[in-house]
CSV table of C-alpha atoms in Angstrom, one decimal:
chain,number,residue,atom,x,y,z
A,1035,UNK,CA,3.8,37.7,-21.2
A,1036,UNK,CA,3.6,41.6,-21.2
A,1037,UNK,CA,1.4,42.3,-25.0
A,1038,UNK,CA,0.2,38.5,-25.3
A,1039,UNK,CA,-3.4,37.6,-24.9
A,1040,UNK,CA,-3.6,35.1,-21.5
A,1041,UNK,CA,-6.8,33.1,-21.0
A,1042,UNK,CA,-7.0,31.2,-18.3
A,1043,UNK,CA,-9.6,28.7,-17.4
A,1044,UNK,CA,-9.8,25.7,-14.7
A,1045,UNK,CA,-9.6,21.9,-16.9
A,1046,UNK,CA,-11.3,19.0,-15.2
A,1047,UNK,CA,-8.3,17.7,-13.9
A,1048,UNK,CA,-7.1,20.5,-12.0
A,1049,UNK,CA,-4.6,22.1,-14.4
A,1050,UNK,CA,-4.5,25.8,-15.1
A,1051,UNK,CA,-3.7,25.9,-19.0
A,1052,UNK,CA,-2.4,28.7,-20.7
A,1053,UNK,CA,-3.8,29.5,-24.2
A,1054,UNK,CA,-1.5,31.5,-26.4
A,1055,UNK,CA,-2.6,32.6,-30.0
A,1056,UNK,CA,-1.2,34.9,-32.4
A,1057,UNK,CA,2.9,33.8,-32.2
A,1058,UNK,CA,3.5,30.7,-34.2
A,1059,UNK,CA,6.0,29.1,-31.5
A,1060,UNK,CA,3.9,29.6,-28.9
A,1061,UNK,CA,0.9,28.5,-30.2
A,1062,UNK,CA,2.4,24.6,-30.5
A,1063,UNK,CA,2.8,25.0,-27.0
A,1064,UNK,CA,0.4,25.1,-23.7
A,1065,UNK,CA,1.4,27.3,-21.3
A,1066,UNK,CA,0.1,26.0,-17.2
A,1067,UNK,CA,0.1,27.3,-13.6
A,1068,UNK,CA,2.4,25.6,-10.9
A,1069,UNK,CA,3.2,27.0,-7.5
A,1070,UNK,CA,2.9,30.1,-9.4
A,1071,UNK,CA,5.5,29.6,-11.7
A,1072,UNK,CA,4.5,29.1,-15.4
A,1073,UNK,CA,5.6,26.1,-17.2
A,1074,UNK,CA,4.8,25.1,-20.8
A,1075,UNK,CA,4.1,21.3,-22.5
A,1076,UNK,CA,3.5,20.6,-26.2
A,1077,UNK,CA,0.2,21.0,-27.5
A,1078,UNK,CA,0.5,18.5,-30.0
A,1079,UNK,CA,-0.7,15.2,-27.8
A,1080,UNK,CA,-4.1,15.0,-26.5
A,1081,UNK,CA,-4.3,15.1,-22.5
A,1082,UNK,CA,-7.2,13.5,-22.0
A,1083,UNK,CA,-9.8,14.4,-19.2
A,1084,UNK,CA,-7.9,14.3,-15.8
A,1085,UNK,CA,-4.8,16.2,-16.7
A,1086,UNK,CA,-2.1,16.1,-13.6
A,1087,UNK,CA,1.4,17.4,-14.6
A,1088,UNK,CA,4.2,16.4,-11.9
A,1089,UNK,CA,4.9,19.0,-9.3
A,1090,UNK,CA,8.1,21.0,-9.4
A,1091,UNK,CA,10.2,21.2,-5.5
A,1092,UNK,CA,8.1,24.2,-4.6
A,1093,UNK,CA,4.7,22.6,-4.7
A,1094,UNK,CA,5.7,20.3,-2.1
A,1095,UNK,CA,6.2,22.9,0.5
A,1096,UNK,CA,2.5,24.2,-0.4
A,1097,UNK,CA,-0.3,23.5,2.3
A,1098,UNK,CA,-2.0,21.1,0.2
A,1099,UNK,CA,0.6,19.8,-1.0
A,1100,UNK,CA,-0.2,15.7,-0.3
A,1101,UNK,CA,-3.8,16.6,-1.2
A,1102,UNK,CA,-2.8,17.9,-4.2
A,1103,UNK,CA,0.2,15.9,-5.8
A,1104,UNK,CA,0.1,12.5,-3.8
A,1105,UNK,CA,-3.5,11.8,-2.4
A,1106,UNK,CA,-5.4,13.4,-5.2
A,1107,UNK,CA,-7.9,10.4,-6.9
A,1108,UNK,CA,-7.3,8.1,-3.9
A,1109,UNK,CA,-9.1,9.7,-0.6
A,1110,UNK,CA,-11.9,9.0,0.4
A,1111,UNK,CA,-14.6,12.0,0.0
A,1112,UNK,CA,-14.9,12.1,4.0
A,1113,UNK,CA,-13.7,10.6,7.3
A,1114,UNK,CA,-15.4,7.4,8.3
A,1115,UNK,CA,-13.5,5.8,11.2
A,1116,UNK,CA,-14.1,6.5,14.2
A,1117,UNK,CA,-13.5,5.5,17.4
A,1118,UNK,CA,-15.9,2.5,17.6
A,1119,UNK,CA,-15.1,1.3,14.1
A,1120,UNK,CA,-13.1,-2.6,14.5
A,1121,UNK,CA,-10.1,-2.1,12.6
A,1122,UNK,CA,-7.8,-4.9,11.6
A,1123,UNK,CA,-4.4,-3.8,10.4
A,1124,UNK,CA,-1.6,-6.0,9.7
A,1125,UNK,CA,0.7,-7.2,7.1
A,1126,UNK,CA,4.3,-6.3,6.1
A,1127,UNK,CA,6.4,-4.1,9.1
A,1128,UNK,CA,5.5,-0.8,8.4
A,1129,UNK,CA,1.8,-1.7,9.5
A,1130,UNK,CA,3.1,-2.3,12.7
A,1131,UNK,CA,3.3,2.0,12.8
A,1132,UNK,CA,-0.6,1.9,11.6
A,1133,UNK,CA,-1.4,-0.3,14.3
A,1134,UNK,CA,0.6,1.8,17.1
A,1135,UNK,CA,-0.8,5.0,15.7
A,1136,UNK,CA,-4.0,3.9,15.7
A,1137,UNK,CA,-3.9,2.3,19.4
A,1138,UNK,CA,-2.2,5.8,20.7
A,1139,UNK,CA,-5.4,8.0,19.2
A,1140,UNK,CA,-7.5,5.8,21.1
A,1141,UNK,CA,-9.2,3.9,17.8
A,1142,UNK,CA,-10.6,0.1,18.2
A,1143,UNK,CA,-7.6,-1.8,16.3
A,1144,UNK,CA,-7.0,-5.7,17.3
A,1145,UNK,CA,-3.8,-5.9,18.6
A,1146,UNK,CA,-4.4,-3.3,21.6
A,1147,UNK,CA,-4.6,-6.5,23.5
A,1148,UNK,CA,-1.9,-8.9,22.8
A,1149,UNK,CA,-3.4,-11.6,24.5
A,1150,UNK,CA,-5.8,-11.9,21.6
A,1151,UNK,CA,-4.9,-15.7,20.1
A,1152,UNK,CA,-4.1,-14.8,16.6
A,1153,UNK,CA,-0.7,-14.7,14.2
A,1154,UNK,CA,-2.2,-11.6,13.0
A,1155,UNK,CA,-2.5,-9.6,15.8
A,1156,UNK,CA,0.4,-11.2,17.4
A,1157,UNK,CA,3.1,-11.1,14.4
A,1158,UNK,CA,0.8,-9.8,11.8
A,1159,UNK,CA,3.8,-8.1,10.7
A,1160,UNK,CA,5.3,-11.3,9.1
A,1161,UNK,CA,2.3,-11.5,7.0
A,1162,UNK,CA,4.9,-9.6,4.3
A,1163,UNK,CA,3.9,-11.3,1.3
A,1164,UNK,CA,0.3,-11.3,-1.1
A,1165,UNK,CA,0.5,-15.5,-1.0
A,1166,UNK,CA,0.9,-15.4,2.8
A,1167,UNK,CA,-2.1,-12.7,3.2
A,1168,UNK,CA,-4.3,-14.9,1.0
A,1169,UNK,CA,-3.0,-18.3,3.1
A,1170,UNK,CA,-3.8,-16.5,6.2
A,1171,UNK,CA,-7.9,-15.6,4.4
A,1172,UNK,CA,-8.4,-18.7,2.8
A,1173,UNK,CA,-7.5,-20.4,6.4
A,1174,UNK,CA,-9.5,-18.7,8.6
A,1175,UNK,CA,-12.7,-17.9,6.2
A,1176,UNK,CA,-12.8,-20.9,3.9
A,1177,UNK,CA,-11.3,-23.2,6.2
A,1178,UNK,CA,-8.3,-24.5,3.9
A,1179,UNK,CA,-5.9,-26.4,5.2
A,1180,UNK,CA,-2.6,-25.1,6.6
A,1181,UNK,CA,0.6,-27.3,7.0
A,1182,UNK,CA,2.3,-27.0,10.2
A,1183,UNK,CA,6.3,-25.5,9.6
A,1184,UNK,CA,4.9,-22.7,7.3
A,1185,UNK,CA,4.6,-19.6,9.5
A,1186,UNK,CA,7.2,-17.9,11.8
A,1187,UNK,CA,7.6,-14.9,13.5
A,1188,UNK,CA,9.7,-12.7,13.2
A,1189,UNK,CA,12.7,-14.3,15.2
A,1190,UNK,CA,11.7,-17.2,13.5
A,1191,UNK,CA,10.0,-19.1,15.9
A,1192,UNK,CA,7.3,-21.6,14.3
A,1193,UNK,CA,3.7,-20.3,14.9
A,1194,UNK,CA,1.0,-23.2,16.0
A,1195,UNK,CA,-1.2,-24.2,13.1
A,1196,UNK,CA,-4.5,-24.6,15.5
A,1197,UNK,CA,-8.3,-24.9,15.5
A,1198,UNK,CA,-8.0,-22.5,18.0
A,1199,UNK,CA,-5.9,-20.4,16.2
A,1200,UNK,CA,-8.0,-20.7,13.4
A,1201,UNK,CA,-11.1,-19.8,15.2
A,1202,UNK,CA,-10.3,-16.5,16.7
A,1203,UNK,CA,-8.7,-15.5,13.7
A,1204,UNK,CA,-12.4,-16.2,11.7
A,1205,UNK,CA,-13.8,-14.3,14.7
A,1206,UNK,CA,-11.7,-11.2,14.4
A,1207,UNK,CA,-12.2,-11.0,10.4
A,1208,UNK,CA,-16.0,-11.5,10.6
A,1209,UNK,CA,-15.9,-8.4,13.4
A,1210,UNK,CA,-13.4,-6.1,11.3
A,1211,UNK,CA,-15.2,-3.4,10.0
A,1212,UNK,CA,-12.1,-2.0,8.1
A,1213,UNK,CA,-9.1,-3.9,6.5
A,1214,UNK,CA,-5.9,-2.2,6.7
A,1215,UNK,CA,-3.6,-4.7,4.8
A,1216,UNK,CA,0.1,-3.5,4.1
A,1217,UNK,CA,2.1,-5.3,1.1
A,1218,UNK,CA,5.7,-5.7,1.7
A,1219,UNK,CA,7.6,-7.4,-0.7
A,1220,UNK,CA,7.1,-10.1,-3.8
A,1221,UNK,CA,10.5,-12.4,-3.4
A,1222,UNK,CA,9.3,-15.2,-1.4
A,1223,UNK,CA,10.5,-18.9,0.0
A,1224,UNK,CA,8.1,-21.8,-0.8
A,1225,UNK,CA,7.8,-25.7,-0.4
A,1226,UNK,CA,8.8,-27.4,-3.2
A,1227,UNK,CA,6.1,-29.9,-2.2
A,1228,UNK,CA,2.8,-27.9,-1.4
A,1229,UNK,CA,3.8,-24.8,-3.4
A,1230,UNK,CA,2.8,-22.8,0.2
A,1231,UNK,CA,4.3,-19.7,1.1
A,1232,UNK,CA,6.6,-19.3,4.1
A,1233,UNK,CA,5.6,-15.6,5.6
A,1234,UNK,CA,8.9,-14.0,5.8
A,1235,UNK,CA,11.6,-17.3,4.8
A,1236,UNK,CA,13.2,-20.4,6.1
A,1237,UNK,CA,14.8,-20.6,9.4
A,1238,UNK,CA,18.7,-21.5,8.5
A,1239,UNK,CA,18.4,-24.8,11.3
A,1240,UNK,CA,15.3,-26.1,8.9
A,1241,UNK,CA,16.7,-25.1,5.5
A,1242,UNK,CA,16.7,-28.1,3.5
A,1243,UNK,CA,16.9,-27.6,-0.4
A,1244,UNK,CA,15.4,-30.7,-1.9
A,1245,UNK,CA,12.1,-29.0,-0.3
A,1246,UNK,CA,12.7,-25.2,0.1
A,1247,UNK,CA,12.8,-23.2,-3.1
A,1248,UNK,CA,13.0,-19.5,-3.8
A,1249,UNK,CA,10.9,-16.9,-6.2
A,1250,UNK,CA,9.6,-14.1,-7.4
A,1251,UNK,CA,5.7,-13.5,-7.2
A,1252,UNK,CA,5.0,-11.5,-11.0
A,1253,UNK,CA,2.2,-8.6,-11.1
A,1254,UNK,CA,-0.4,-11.6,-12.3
A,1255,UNK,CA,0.0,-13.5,-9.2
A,1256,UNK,CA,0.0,-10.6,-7.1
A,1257,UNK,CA,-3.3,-9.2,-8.4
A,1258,UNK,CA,-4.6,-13.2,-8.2
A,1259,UNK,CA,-4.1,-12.9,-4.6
A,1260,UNK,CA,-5.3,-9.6,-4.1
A,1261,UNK,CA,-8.5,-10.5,-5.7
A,1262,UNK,CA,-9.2,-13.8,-3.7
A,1263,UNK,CA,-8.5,-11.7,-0.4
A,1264,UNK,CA,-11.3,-8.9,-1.5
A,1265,UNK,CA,-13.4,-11.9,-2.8
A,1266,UNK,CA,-13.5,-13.2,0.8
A,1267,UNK,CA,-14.0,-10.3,2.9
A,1268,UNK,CA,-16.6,-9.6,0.2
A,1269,UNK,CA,-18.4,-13.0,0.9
A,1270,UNK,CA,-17.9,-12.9,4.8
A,1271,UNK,CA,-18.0,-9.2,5.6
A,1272,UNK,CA,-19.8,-6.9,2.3
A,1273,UNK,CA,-19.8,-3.7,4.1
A,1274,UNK,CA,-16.2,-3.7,5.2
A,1275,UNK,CA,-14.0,-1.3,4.0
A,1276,UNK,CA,-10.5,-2.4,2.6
A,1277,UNK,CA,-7.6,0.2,2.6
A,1278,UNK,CA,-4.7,-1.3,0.7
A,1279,UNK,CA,-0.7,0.3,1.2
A,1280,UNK,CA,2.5,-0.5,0.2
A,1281,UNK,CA,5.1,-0.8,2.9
A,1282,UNK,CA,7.8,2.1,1.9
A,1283,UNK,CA,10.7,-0.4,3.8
A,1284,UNK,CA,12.9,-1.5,1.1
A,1285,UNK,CA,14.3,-5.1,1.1
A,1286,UNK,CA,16.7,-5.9,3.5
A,1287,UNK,CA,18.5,-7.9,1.0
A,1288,UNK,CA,17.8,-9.9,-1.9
A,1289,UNK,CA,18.1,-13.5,-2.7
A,1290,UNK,CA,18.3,-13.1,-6.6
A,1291,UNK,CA,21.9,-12.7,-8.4
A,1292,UNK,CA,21.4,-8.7,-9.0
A,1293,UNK,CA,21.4,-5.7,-6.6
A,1294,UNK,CA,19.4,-5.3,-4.0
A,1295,UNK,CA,18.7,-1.8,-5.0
A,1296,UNK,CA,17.3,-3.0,-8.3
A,1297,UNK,CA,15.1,-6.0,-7.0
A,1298,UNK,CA,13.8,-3.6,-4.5
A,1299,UNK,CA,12.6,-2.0,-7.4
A,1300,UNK,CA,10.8,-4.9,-9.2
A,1301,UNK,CA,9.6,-6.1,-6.0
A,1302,UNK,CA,7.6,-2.9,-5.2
A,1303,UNK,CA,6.3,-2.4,-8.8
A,1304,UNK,CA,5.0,-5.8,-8.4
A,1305,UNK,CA,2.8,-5.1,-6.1
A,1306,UNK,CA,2.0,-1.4,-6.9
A,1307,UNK,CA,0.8,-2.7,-9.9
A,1308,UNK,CA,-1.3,-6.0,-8.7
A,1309,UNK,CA,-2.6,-3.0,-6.6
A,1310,UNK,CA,-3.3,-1.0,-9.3
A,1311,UNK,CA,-5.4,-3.3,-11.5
A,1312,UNK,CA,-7.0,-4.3,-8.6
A,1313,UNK,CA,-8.6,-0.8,-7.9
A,1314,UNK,CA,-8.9,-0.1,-11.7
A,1315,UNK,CA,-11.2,-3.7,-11.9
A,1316,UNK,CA,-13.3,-2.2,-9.1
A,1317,UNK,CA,-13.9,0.9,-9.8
A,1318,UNK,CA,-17.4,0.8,-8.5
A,1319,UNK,CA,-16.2,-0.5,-5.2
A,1320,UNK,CA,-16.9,2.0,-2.9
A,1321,UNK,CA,-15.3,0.7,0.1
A,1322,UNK,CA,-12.1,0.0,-1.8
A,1323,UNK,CA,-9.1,2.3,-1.0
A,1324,UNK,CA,-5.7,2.9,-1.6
A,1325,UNK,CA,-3.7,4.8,0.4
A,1326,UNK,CA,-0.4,6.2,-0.9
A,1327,UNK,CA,1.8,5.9,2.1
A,1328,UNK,CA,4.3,4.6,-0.7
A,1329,UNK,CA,4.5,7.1,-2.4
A,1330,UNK,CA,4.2,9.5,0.4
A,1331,UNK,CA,7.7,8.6,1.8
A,1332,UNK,CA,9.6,7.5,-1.6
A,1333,UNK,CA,8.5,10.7,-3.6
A,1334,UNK,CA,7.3,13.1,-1.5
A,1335,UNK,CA,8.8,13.8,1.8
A,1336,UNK,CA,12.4,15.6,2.0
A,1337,UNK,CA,15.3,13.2,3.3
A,1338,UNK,CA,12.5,10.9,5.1
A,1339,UNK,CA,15.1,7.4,5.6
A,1340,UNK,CA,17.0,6.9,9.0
A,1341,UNK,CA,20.8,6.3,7.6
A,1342,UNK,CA,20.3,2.3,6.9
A,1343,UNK,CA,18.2,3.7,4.3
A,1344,UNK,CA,15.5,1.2,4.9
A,1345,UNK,CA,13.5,2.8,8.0
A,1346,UNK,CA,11.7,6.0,7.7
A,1347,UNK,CA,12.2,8.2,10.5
A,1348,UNK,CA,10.1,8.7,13.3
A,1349,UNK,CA,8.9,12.7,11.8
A,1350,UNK,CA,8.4,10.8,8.0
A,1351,UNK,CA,6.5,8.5,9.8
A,1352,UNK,CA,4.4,10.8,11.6
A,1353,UNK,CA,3.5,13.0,8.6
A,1354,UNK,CA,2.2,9.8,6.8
A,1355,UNK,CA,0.0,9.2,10.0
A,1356,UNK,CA,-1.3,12.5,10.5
A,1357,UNK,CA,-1.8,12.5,6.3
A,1358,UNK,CA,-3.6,8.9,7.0
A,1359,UNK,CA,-5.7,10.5,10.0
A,1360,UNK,CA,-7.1,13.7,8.0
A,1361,UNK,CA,-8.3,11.0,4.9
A,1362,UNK,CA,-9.6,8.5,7.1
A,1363,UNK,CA,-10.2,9.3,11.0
A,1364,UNK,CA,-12.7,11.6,12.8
């Protein structure tokens, strides 16, 4: 750069640019800062406002690293949970790790006490699906109705459809101060004759296929869903906070004709992107979050799967939590 005028100044997005006049080839490019390395884009496309360039393997050993190239434009602007906020976290499996973390630093999540009389602090972690999370709203806040047969846990043992049930379910949701809902995966089984959801599939002793069918929910349905479950909070609770993740467990396997690797893939973008419109529609919602433990462990972390290649390890884990608790705890 030695003989070549360099002005630097700070663009709303973040970015240091580069401006470099006076050499022809130069000039059709821009020249910008990254974990002090200098790297150069073509000038010849607008960047808008809220330029973010993808960070090289150096950034992400910087301090603020997750800050920076992962939370940045999702965070909250403070910490606002503490320890007597009622938190409600469930949904696909990796919320189970929310729920532990949480319950270890001592903060007021259901599911502490298991002897609390609802699926979703007792196998909230079946809840793995955006038509089973809006089943399991539309139940206990709006009173639909709920076939018995639907909902298993996870060894897939049939959960009681109950007034009881039901009841301290609505009681837990119209305490919870903060929604914690994980989405886990878009293939799901149905009944052919009610259209509902099962939570995680069909026990292989019930499987009957003149009534059980199989699909795949599309980025329409999932941001349907999604919607109906912030319209009822909304309507029951309007100063709850919703924090919305995506489970960063792969499938275990799929039921479509194609790799599993591949409709792991459509499964996930599914719902990143119901997710996505969803905050995009509501961008005046202030007590509407997304946090990118997604993203954290599929783009961010060094070699962060156990060898099954499904299960984060315990450390991956753990630096999503502590990430989770700087954004959101005090």
């Amino acid at each position: 750069m030695k003989g070549i005028f360099r002005k630097l100044f700070k663009h709303k997005g973040g970015s240091r640019f580069i401006v470099q006049p006076g050499d022809k080839q130069r000039e059709n490019m821009v020249y910008y800062e990254m974990s002090g390395e200098t790297r150069r884009a073509h000038r010849s496309w607008y960047r808008g406002k809220h330029t973010n360039f993808h960070p090289v393997r150096a950034s992400l050993a910087e301090p603020d690293a997750f800050a920076n190239h992962v939370g940045k434009g999702w965070l909250p602007p403070a910490p606002f949970i503490d320890k007597n906020t009622y938190i409600a976290a469930f949904g696909s499996c990796f919320a189970a790790h929310v729920t532990k973390f949480l319950a270890k630093e001592g903060y007021n999540v259901f599911g502490r006490n298991l002897r609390i009389d609802s699926h979703i602090v007792r196998s909230g972690e079946g809840i793995v699906n955006t038509a089973a999370l809006r089943q399991q709203f539309e139940w206990a806040l709006a009173g639909a109705a709920a076939a018995a047969g639907q909902w298993h846990d996870k060894a897939g043992v049939e959960l009681e459809v109950s007034e009881t049930v039901r009841k301290e379910t609505h009681r837990i949701f119209e305490e919870t101060e903060v929604f914690i809902l994980t989405l886990g995966l878009s293939e799901i089984w149905y009944d052919k004759e009610t259209g509902a959801p099962f939570w995680k599939g069909v026990p292989k002793d019930s499987f009957d296929d003149t009534r059980h069918g199989f699909r795949v929910i599309g980025v329409a349905e999932n941001l349907e869903n999604l919607e109906r479950v912030r319209e009822l909070i909304r309507a029951h609770r309007p100063e709850a906070t919703i924090v919305l993740t995506l489970s960063p467990v792969p499938l275990a396997a799929t039921f479509r004709p194609v790799s599993c690797i591949t409709a792991n893939a459509v499964s996930k973008a599914s719902l990143r992107m119901a997710i996505d419109e969803l905050m995009r529609a509501h961008e005046d919602d202030e007590r509407l979050f997304y946090f990118p433990s997604y993203e954290m462990i599929t783009a961010f972390l060094p070699d962060p799967y156990e060898d099954d290649l499904r299960h984060p390890k315990p450390a991956a884990v753990n630096e999503v939590m502590r990430a989770f608790q700087a954004a959101y705890l005090r």
